[in-house]
Short mmCIF file of C-alpha atoms in Angstrom, two decimals:
data_model
loop_
_atom_site.label_atom_id
_atom_site.label_comp_id
_atom_site.label_asym_id
_atom_site.label_seq_id
_atom_site.Cartn_x
_atom_site.Cartn_y
_atom_site.Cartn_z
CA MET U 251 -83.43 138.57 -192.98
CA GLU U 252 -85.49 138.13 -196.14
CA MET U 253 -86.40 134.71 -197.42
CA MET U 254 -88.06 133.65 -200.65
CA GLN U 255 -91.39 131.99 -199.96
CA PRO U 256 -92.81 129.17 -202.10
CA ASN U 257 -95.87 129.85 -204.21
CA MET U 258 -98.70 129.34 -201.72
CA GLU U 259 -101.23 128.52 -204.42
CA ASP U 260 -99.03 125.60 -205.53
CA SER U 261 -97.95 124.27 -202.13
CA ARG U 262 -101.37 124.69 -200.51
CA SER U 263 -103.53 123.31 -203.28
CA ALA U 264 -106.21 120.64 -203.01
CA GLU U 265 -103.54 118.07 -203.92
CA ALA U 266 -101.42 118.88 -200.86
CA VAL U 267 -100.87 115.80 -198.69
CA LEU U 268 -101.73 115.71 -194.99
CA SER U 269 -99.57 113.55 -192.70
CA VAL U 270 -101.52 112.42 -189.64
CA VAL U 271 -99.10 111.63 -186.80
CA ILE U 272 -100.58 109.62 -183.93
CA PRO U 273 -98.63 108.39 -180.88
CA ALA U 274 -100.09 105.18 -179.49
CA TYR U 275 -99.50 103.55 -176.12
CA GLU U 276 -101.63 100.51 -175.29
CA GLU U 277 -104.40 101.53 -177.67
CA GLY U 278 -104.93 98.06 -179.15
CA SER U 279 -108.60 97.87 -178.22
CA HIS U 280 -109.55 100.79 -180.46
CA ILE U 281 -106.65 101.87 -182.69
CA LYS U 282 -108.19 100.32 -185.82
CA SER U 283 -111.60 101.89 -185.26
CA SER U 284 -110.03 105.27 -184.45
CA ILE U 285 -108.04 105.23 -187.70
CA GLY U 286 -111.22 104.25 -189.53
CA VAL U 287 -113.14 107.24 -188.14
CA ILE U 288 -110.35 109.68 -189.03
CA GLU U 289 -109.90 108.16 -192.49
CA SER U 290 -113.62 108.49 -193.23
CA VAL U 291 -113.45 112.23 -192.51
CA LEU U 292 -110.42 112.64 -194.78
CA LYS U 293 -111.98 110.68 -197.64
CA GLU U 294 -115.30 112.49 -197.34
CA ASN U 295 -113.52 115.85 -197.61
CA LYS U 296 -111.17 114.68 -200.39
CA ILE U 297 -108.01 115.43 -198.38
CA PRO U 298 -104.97 113.42 -199.61
CA TYR U 299 -103.36 111.80 -196.59
CA GLU U 300 -100.96 109.39 -194.96
CA PHE U 301 -100.92 108.02 -191.41
CA ILE U 302 -97.77 107.76 -189.29
CA ILE U 303 -98.65 105.75 -186.17
CA VAL U 304 -95.97 105.35 -183.50
CA ASP U 305 -96.29 102.51 -181.00
CA ASP U 306 -94.58 103.80 -177.86
CA GLY U 307 -93.54 100.42 -176.46
CA SER U 308 -97.05 99.12 -175.81
CA ARG U 309 -97.42 95.89 -173.82
CA ASP U 310 -100.84 95.03 -175.25
CA ASN U 311 -101.79 94.13 -178.84
CA THR U 312 -101.30 97.64 -180.26
CA TRP U 313 -98.38 96.58 -182.47
CA ALA U 314 -100.21 93.52 -183.80
CA GLU U 315 -103.18 95.71 -184.70
CA LEU U 316 -100.93 98.23 -186.42
CA LYS U 317 -99.14 95.51 -188.41
CA SER U 318 -102.53 94.24 -189.53
CA LEU U 319 -103.44 97.76 -190.63
CA THR U 320 -100.25 98.21 -192.65
CA ASP U 321 -100.87 94.88 -194.40
CA THR U 322 -104.25 96.07 -195.68
CA ASN U 323 -103.93 99.85 -195.90
CA PRO U 324 -101.03 101.36 -197.90
CA LYS U 325 -101.81 104.78 -196.40
CA VAL U 326 -100.65 103.61 -192.96
CA THR U 327 -97.03 103.54 -191.81
CA ALA U 328 -96.39 102.08 -188.35
CA LEU U 329 -93.28 102.66 -186.26
CA ARG U 330 -92.39 100.77 -183.09
CA LEU U 331 -90.16 102.17 -180.36
CA SER U 332 -87.96 99.65 -178.53
CA ARG U 333 -89.56 100.52 -175.19
CA ASN U 334 -91.92 103.05 -173.65
CA PHE U 335 -90.03 106.34 -174.05
CA GLY U 336 -93.09 108.56 -173.55
CA LYS U 337 -95.46 110.52 -175.76
CA GLU U 338 -92.97 113.30 -176.53
CA SER U 339 -90.45 110.83 -177.98
CA ALA U 340 -93.18 109.11 -179.98
CA LEU U 341 -94.21 112.47 -181.45
CA CYS U 342 -90.60 113.21 -182.39
CA ALA U 343 -90.35 109.90 -184.24
CA GLY U 344 -93.61 110.52 -186.08
CA LEU U 345 -92.68 114.05 -187.12
CA THR U 346 -89.34 112.78 -188.42
CA TYR U 347 -91.06 110.27 -190.72
CA ALA U 348 -93.97 112.48 -191.83
CA ALA U 349 -93.57 113.50 -195.47
CA GLY U 350 -96.70 115.59 -196.09
CA ASP U 351 -97.05 119.23 -197.09
CA MET U 352 -98.83 119.70 -193.75
CA VAL U 353 -98.64 117.60 -190.60
CA LEU U 354 -101.45 116.97 -188.14
CA VAL U 355 -100.77 115.69 -184.62
CA MET U 356 -103.63 114.11 -182.70
CA ASP U 357 -104.35 111.44 -180.07
CA ALA U 358 -105.48 107.89 -180.77
CA ASP U 359 -108.45 107.96 -178.39
CA LEU U 360 -110.55 110.46 -180.42
CA GLN U 361 -110.62 113.03 -177.63
CA HIS U 362 -109.33 115.30 -180.40
CA PRO U 363 -112.42 115.49 -182.67
CA PRO U 364 -111.70 114.31 -186.25
CA GLU U 365 -114.60 116.42 -187.54
CA LEU U 366 -112.47 119.52 -186.91
CA ILE U 367 -109.77 118.40 -189.37
CA PRO U 368 -111.41 119.91 -192.51
CA GLU U 369 -111.60 123.30 -190.81
CA MET U 370 -107.94 123.01 -189.79
CA VAL U 371 -106.92 122.20 -193.36
CA LYS U 372 -109.02 125.12 -194.64
CA ALA U 373 -107.23 127.48 -192.24
CA TRP U 374 -103.89 126.19 -193.53
CA ARG U 375 -104.93 126.70 -197.15
CA ASN U 376 -105.93 130.26 -196.22
CA GLY U 377 -102.42 131.02 -195.00
CA ALA U 378 -102.04 129.78 -191.42
CA ASP U 379 -98.70 128.04 -190.86
CA VAL U 380 -99.83 126.57 -187.53
CA VAL U 381 -103.41 125.77 -186.56
CA ASP U 382 -103.64 125.47 -182.76
CA CYS U 383 -106.69 123.74 -181.32
CA ILE U 384 -107.58 125.18 -177.90
CA LYS U 385 -109.73 123.35 -175.36
CA ASN U 386 -112.96 125.04 -174.30
CA SER U 387 -112.54 123.09 -171.07
CA ARG U 388 -110.43 120.17 -169.87
CA GLY U 389 -113.36 117.76 -170.13
CA LYS U 390 -114.16 115.22 -167.42
CA GLU U 391 -110.90 115.36 -165.54
CA LYS U 392 -110.11 114.63 -161.89
CA PRO U 393 -109.71 117.80 -159.76
CA PHE U 394 -106.13 116.78 -158.90
CA TYR U 395 -105.06 116.81 -162.57
CA ARG U 396 -106.93 120.06 -163.21
CA ILE U 397 -105.14 121.80 -160.33
CA CYS U 398 -101.76 120.40 -161.37
CA ALA U 399 -102.31 121.60 -164.95
CA LYS U 400 -103.15 125.13 -163.82
CA LEU U 401 -100.06 125.24 -161.59
CA PHE U 402 -97.83 123.89 -164.37
CA TYR U 403 -99.03 126.44 -166.93
CA TYR U 404 -98.70 129.27 -164.40
CA ILE U 405 -95.08 128.33 -163.67
CA LEU U 406 -94.33 127.95 -167.38
CA LEU U 407 -95.79 131.39 -168.08
CA LYS U 408 -93.72 133.01 -165.34
CA THR U 409 -90.44 131.22 -166.07
CA ALA U 410 -90.50 130.87 -169.86
CA ASP U 411 -93.04 133.54 -170.92
CA ILE U 412 -95.14 130.97 -172.79
CA ASP U 413 -98.91 130.87 -172.25
CA LEU U 414 -100.19 127.36 -172.89
CA GLU U 415 -103.30 127.29 -170.70
CA ASN U 416 -105.97 125.15 -172.40
CA ALA U 417 -103.52 124.43 -175.24
CA SER U 418 -103.35 120.92 -176.68
CA ASP U 419 -101.17 118.72 -178.87
CA PHE U 420 -103.97 118.80 -181.47
CA LYS U 421 -102.20 120.90 -184.10
CA LEU U 422 -101.71 121.21 -187.82
CA MET U 423 -98.35 122.54 -189.02
CA ASP U 424 -97.02 123.55 -192.41
CA ARG U 425 -94.00 121.64 -193.70
CA MET U 426 -91.66 124.59 -193.07
CA VAL U 427 -92.79 124.73 -189.43
CA VAL U 428 -92.04 121.03 -188.99
CA GLU U 429 -88.58 121.54 -190.47
CA ALA U 430 -87.97 124.48 -188.12
CA TRP U 431 -89.15 122.39 -185.17
CA LYS U 432 -86.76 119.58 -186.14
CA GLN U 433 -83.84 122.04 -186.07
CA LEU U 434 -84.38 122.98 -182.42
CA PRO U 435 -81.46 121.77 -180.27
CA GLU U 436 -83.42 120.46 -177.26
CA ARG U 437 -82.62 116.89 -176.29
CA THR U 438 -85.57 116.83 -173.88
CA THR U 439 -88.58 117.70 -176.00
CA PHE U 440 -91.89 119.30 -175.05
CA PHE U 441 -93.86 119.36 -178.28
CA ARG U 442 -96.63 121.70 -177.17
CA GLY U 443 -94.22 124.36 -175.96
CA MET U 444 -91.70 123.98 -178.77
CA ALA U 445 -94.43 124.22 -181.42
CA SER U 446 -95.53 127.49 -179.81
CA TRP U 447 -92.00 128.84 -179.41
CA VAL U 448 -91.04 128.57 -183.11
CA GLY U 449 -93.54 131.29 -184.06
CA PHE U 450 -94.96 131.57 -187.62
CA GLU U 451 -98.44 132.67 -188.73
CA ARG U 452 -100.99 131.03 -186.45
CA LYS U 453 -104.73 130.51 -186.18
CA GLN U 454 -106.65 129.18 -183.19
CA LEU U 455 -109.68 126.91 -183.30
CA ARG U 456 -111.60 125.83 -180.22
CA PHE U 457 -112.93 122.38 -179.39
CA ASP U 458 -114.60 120.40 -176.63
CA VAL U 459 -112.60 117.46 -175.32
CA ALA U 460 -114.56 114.32 -176.21
CA LYS U 461 -114.90 111.24 -174.05
CA ARG U 462 -112.21 108.60 -174.63
CA VAL U 463 -113.43 105.89 -176.99
CA ASN U 464 -112.04 103.21 -174.67
CA GLY U 465 -109.76 102.62 -171.73
CA LYS U 466 -108.37 105.26 -169.39
CA THR U 467 -105.64 107.88 -169.47
CA LYS U 468 -102.05 106.59 -169.48
CA TRP U 469 -100.81 109.70 -167.69
CA SER U 470 -99.83 108.76 -164.13
CA SER U 471 -98.93 111.38 -161.53
CA TYR U 472 -95.26 110.49 -162.00
CA ARG U 473 -95.40 110.89 -165.79
CA LEU U 474 -97.11 114.26 -165.49
CA LEU U 475 -94.56 115.46 -162.94
CA ARG U 476 -91.66 114.33 -165.11
CA LEU U 477 -93.10 116.10 -168.17
CA ALA U 478 -93.66 119.29 -166.15
CA VAL U 479 -90.10 119.32 -164.79
CA ASN U 480 -88.59 118.64 -168.22
CA ALA U 481 -90.73 121.33 -169.87
CA ILE U 482 -90.00 124.01 -167.28
CA THR U 483 -86.25 123.35 -167.10
CA SER U 484 -85.77 123.14 -170.87
CA PHE U 485 -87.71 126.34 -171.61
CA THR U 486 -86.14 128.26 -168.74
CA SER U 487 -82.71 127.37 -170.10
CA VAL U 488 -83.70 128.43 -173.63
CA ARG U 489 -84.89 131.79 -172.34
CA ALA U 490 -81.63 132.25 -170.39
CA GLU U 491 -79.52 131.39 -173.44
CA ASN U 492 -81.44 133.90 -175.56
CA ALA U 493 -80.94 136.59 -172.92
CA LEU U 494 -77.19 135.93 -172.88
CA LEU U 495 -77.02 136.08 -176.68
CA ALA U 496 -78.94 139.38 -176.68
CA PHE U 497 -76.57 140.76 -174.03
#
């Protein structure tokens, strides 16, 4: 099927707006400073931007800090989920509200390096529809989590034919990719896998996972197991449906 494409020089100009989507769960101790660091990079590189920050039912002062930010910074929009639904749901909410020509997803703890953003935007302006940031290593992570991650990605590769080893949620997507992602029928979302599955022109950049600016990971063993089961079952079913349609 042929489709008319927009004029890339117009849609990917220096005036194109970047939506920065950040899920936040109990990040009150550093959310303001993290936004400040990211915003400094965007201003220094003259990248028009907006922030969409989603509070995923935090029990600390995250929401109070975000409300304070929105009162003083018109570039920041804050959303609050009614309870802790999980990072995937928070990402869905943020992507739904993002209005930019390109959308960047990153974590609130600065383990995704803001200094890589200008290079990601440059890759987008040069024609990449998706800029995937790949980890050089998993950083300082407990052996248990490292082993579980390897097992999860191995099973996902074998059952759904998707290779996500060392992949991350640190991605920049063109507006048309976001719209395609929003049309996917999955009720149980797995952003990293779904963003890979939709296709489009892609470029990979590599990065070293930085130390968290504060606090500790919110991923318990139970949360990781639940995400793994949801991801594997949803993508296995998608592959089966596609096989039936092809048949």
